[in-house]
Tab-separated table of N, CA, C and O in Angstrom:
chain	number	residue	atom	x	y	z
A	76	UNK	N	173.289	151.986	78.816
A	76	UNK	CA	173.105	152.385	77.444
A	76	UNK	C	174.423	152.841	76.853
A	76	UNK	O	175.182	153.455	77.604
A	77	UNK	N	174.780	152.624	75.635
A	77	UNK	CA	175.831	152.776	74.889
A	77	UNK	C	175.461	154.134	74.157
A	77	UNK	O	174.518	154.244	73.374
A	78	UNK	N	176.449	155.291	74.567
A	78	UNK	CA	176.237	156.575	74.253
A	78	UNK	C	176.847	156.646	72.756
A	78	UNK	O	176.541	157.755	72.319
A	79	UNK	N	177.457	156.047	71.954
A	79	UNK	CA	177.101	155.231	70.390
A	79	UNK	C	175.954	155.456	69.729
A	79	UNK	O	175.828	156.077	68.673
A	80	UNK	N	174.992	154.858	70.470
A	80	UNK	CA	174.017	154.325	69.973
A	80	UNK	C	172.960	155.341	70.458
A	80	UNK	O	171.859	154.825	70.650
A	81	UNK	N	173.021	156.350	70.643
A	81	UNK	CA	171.884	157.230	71.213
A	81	UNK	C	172.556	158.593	70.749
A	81	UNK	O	173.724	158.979	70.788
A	82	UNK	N	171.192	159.272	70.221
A	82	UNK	CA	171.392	160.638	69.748
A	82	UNK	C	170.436	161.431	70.364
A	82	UNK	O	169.346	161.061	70.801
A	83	UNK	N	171.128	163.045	70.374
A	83	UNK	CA	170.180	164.286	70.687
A	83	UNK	C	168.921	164.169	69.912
A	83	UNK	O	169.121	163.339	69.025
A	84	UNK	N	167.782	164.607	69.859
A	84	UNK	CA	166.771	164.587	69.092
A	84	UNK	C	165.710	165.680	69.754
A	84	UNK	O	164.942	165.460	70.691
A	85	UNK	N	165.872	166.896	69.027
A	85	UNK	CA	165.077	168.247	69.726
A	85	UNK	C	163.657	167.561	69.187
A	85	UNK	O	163.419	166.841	68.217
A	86	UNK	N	162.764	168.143	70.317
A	86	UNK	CA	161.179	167.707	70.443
A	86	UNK	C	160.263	168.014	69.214
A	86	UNK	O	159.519	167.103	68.849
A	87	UNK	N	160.243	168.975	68.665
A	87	UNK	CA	159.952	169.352	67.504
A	87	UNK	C	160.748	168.126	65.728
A	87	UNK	O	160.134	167.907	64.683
A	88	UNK	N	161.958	167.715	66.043
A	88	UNK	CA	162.052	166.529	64.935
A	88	UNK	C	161.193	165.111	65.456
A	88	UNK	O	160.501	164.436	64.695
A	89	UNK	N	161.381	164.846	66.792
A	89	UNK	CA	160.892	163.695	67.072
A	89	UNK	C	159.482	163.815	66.837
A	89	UNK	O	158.967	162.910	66.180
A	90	UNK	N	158.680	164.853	67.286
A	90	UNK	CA	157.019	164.549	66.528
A	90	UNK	C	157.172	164.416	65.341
A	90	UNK	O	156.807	163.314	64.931
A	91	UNK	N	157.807	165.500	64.148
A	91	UNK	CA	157.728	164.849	63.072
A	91	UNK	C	157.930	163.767	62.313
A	91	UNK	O	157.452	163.476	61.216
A	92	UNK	N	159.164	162.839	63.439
A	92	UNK	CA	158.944	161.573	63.076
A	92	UNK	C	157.776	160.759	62.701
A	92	UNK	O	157.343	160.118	61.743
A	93	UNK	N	157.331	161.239	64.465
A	93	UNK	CA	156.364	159.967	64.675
A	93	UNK	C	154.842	159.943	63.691
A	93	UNK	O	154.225	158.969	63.260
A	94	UNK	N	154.537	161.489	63.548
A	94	UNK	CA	153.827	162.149	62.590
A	94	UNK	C	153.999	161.357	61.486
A	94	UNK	O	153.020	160.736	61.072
A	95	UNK	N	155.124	161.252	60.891
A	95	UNK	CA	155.153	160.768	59.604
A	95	UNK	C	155.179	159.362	59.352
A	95	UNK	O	154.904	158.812	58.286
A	96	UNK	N	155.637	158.671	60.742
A	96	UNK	CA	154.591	157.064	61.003
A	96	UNK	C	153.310	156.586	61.279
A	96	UNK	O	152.883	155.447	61.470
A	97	UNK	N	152.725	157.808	61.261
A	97	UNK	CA	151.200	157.221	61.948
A	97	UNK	C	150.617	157.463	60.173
A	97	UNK	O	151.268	157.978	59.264
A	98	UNK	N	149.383	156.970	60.115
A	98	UNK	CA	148.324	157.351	59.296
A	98	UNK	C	147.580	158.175	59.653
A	98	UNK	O	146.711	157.859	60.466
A	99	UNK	N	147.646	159.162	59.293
A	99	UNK	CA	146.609	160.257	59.934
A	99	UNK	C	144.922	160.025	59.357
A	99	UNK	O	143.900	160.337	59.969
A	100	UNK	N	144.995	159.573	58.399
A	100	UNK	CA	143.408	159.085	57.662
A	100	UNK	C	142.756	158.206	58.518
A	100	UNK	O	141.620	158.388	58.956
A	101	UNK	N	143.586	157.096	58.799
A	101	UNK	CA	143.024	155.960	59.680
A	101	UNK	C	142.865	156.532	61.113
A	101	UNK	O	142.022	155.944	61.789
A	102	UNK	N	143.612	157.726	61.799
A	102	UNK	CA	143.541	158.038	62.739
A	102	UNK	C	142.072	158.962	63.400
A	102	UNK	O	141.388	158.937	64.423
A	103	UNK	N	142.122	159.749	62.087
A	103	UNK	CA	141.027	160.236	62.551
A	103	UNK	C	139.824	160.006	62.115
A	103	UNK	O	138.913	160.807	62.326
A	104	UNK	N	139.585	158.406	61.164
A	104	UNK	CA	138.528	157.664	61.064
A	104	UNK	C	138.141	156.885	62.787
A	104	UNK	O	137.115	156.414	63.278
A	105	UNK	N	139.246	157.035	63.176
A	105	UNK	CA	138.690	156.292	64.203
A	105	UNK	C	138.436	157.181	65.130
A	105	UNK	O	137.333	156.937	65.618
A	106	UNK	N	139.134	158.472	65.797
A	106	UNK	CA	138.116	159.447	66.471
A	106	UNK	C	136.938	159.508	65.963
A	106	UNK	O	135.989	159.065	66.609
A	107	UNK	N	136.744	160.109	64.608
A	107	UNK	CA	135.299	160.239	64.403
A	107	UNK	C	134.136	159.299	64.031
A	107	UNK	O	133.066	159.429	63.436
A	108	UNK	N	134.766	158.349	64.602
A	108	UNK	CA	133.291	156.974	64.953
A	108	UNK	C	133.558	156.751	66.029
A	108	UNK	O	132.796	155.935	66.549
A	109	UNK	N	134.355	157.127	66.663
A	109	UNK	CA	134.360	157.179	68.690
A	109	UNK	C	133.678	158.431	68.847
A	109	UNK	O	133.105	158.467	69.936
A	110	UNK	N	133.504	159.632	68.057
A	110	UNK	CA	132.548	160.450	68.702
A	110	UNK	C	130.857	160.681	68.265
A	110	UNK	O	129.866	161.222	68.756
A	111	UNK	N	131.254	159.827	66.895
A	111	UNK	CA	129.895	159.020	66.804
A	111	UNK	C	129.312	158.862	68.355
A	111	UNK	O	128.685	159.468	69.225
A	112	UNK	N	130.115	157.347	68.000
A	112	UNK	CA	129.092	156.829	68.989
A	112	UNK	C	128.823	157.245	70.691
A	112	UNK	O	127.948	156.795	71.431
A	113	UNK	N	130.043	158.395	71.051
A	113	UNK	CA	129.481	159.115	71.855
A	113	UNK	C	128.643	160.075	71.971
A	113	UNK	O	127.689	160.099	72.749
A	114	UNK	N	129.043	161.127	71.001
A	114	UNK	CA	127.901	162.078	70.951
A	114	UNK	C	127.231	162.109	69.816
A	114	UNK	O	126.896	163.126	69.208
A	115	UNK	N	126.984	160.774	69.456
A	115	UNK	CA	126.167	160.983	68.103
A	115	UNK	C	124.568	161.281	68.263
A	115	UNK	O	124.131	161.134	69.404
A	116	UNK	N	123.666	161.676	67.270
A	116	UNK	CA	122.953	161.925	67.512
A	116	UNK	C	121.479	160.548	66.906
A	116	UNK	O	121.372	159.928	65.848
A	117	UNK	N	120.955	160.557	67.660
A	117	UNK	CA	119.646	159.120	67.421
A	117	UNK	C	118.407	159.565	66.755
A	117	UNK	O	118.051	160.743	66.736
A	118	UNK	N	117.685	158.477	66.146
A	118	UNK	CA	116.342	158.753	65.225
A	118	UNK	C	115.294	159.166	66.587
A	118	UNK	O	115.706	159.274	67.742
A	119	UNK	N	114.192	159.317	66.253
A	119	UNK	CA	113.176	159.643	66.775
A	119	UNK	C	112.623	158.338	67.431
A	119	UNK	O	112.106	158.376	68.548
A	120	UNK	N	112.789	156.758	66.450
A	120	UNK	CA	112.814	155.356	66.643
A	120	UNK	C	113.135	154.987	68.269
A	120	UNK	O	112.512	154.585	69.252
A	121	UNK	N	114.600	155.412	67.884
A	121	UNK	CA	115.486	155.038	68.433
A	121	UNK	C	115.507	155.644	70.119
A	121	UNK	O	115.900	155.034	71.113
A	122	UNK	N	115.007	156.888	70.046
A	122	UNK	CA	114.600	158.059	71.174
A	122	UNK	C	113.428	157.071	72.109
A	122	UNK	O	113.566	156.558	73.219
A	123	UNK	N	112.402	157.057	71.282
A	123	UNK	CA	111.818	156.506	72.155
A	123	UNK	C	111.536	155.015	72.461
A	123	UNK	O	110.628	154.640	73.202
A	124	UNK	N	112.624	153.999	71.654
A	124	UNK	CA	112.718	153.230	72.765
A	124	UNK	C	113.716	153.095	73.702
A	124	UNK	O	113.878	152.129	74.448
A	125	UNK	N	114.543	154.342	73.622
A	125	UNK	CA	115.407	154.346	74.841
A	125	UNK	C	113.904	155.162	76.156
A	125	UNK	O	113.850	155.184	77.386
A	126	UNK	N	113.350	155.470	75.533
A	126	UNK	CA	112.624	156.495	77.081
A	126	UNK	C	111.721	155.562	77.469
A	126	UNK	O	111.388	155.618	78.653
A	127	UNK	N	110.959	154.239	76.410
A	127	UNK	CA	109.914	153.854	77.113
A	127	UNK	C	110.394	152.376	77.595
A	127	UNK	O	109.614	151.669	78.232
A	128	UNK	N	111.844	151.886	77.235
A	128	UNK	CA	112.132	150.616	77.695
A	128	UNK	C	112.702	150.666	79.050
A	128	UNK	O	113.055	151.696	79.626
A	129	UNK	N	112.786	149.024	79.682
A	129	UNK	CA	113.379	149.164	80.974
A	129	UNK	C	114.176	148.288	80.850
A	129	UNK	O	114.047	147.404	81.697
A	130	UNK	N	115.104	148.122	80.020
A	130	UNK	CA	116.571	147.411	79.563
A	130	UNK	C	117.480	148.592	80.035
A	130	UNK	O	117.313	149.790	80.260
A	131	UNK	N	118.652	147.591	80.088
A	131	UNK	CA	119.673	148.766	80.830
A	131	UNK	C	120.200	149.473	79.594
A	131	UNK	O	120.154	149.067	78.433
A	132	UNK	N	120.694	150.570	80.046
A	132	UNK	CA	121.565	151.319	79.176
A	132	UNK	C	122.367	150.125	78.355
A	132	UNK	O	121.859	149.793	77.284
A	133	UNK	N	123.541	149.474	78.760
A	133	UNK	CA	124.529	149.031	78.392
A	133	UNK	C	123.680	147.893	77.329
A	133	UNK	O	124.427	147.605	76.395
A	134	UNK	N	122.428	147.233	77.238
A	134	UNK	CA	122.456	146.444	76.563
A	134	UNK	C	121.346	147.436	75.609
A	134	UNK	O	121.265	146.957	74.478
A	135	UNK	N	120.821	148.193	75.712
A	135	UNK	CA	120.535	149.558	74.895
A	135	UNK	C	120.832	150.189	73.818
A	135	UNK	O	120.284	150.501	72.761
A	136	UNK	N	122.210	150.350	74.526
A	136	UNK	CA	123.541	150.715	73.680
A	136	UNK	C	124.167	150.280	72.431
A	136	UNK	O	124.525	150.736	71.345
A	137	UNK	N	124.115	148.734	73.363
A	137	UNK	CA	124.888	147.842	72.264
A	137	UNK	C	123.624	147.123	70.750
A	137	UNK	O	123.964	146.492	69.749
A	138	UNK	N	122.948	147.331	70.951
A	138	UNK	CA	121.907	147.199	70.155
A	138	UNK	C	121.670	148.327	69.281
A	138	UNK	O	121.581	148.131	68.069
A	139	UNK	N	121.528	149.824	69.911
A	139	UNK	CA	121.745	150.729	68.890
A	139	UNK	C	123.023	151.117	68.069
A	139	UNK	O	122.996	151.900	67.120
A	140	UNK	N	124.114	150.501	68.523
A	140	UNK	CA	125.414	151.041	67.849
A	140	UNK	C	125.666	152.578	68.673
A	140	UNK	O	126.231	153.460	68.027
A	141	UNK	N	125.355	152.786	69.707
A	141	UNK	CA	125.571	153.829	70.484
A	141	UNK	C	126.711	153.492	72.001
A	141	UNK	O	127.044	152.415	72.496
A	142	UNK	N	127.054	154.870	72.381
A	142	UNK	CA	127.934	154.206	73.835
A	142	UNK	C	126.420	154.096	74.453
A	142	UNK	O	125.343	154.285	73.889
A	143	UNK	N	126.700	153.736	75.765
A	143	UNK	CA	126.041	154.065	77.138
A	143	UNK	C	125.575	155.064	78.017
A	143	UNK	O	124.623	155.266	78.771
A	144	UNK	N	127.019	155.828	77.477
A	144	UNK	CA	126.960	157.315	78.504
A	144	UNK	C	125.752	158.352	77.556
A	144	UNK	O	125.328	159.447	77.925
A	145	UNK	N	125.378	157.604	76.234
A	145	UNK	CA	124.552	158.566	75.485
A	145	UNK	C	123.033	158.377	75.794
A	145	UNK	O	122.167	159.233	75.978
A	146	UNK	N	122.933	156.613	75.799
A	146	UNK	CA	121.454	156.391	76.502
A	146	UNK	C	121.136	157.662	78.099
A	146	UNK	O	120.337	158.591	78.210
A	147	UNK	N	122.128	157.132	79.029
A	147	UNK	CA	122.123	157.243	80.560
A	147	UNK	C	121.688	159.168	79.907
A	147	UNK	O	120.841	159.799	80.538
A	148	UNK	N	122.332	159.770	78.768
A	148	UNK	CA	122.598	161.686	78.861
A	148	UNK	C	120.711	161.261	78.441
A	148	UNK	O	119.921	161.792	79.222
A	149	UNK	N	120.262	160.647	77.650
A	149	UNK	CA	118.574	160.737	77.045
A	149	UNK	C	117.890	160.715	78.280
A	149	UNK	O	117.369	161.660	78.872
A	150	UNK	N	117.970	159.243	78.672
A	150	UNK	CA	116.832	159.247	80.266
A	150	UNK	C	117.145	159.799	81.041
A	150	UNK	O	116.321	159.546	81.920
A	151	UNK	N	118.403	161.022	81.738
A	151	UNK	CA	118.517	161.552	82.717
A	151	UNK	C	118.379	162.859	81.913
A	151	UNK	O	119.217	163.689	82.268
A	152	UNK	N	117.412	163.354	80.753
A	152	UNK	CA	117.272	164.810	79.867
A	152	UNK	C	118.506	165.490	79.840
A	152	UNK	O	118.339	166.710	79.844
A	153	UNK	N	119.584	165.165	79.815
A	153	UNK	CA	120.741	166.176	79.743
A	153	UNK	C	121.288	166.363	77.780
A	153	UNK	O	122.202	166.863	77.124
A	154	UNK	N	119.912	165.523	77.550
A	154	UNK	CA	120.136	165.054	76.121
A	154	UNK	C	118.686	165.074	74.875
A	154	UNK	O	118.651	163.887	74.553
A	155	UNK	N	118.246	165.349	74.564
A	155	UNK	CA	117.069	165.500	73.978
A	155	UNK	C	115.778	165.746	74.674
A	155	UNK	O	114.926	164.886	74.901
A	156	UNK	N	115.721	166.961	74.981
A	156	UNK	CA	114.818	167.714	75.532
A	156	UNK	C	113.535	168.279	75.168
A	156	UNK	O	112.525	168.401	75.861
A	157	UNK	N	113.818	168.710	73.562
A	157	UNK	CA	113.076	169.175	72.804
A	157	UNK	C	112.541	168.149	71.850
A	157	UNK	O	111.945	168.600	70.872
A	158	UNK	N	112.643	166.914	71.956
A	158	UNK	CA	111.967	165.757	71.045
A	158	UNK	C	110.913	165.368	71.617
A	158	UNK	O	110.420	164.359	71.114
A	159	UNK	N	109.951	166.154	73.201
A	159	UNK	CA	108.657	165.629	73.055
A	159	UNK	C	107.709	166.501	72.142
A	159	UNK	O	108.084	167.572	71.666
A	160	UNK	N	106.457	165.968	71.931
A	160	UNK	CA	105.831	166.984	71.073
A	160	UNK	C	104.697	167.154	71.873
A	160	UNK	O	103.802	167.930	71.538
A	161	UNK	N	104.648	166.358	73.114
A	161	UNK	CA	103.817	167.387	73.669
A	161	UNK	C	104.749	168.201	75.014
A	161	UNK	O	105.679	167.491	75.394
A	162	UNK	N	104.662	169.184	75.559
A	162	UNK	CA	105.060	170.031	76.594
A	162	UNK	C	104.857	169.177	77.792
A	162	UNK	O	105.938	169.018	78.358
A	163	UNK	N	103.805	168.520	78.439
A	163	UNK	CA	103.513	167.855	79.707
A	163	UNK	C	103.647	166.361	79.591
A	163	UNK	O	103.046	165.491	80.222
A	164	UNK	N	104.593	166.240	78.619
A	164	UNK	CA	104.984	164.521	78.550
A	164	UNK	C	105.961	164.012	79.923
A	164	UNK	O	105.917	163.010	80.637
A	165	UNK	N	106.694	165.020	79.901
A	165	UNK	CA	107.328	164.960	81.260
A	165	UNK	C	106.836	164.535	82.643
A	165	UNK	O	107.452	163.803	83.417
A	166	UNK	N	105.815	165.015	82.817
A	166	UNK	CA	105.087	164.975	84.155
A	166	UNK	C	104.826	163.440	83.905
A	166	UNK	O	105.421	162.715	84.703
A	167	UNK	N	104.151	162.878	83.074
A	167	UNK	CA	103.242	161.545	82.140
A	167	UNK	C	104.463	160.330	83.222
A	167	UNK	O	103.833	159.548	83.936
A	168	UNK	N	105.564	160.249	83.281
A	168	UNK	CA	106.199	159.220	83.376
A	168	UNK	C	106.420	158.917	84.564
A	168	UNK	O	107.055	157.897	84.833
């Protein structure tokens, strides 16, 4: 490398560079439809045909506009718990 052509650059200017190259609008349009579709939350529709079908997650998923890991959190209850309306629906399956 040609010491010419290369400068000091304290850590604090170089983020603001890069800061001021990114789009921050577009940036965090796209986190927040990646956490959509991770932790977004589903209709009542949608609830139960993830609990009463036997399609996999992944093609589940892709049909609701949801990830996978959100079906797999419903049928393993780590995820809508309180959407039966009866109390002993649980036992039922």
């Amino acid at each position: 490398m040609n010491p010419e052509h290369t400068k000091e650059l304290p850590k604090a200017k170089m983020l603001e560079r890069s800061r001021k190259n990114t789009n921050q609008a577009a940036r965090a349009a796209k986190i927040s439809a990646t956490q959509i579709r991770k932790l977004g939350k589903i209709s009542d529709d949608a609830y139960m045909r993830i609990m009463g079908s036997t399609e996999s997650g992944v093609s589940i998923g892709k049909d609701l506009g949801v990830d996978q890991s959100l079906v797999s959190a419903y049928r393993n209850g780590k995820r809508g718990r309180f959407r039966m309306a009866n109390p002993f629906a649980g036992l039922l399956r």
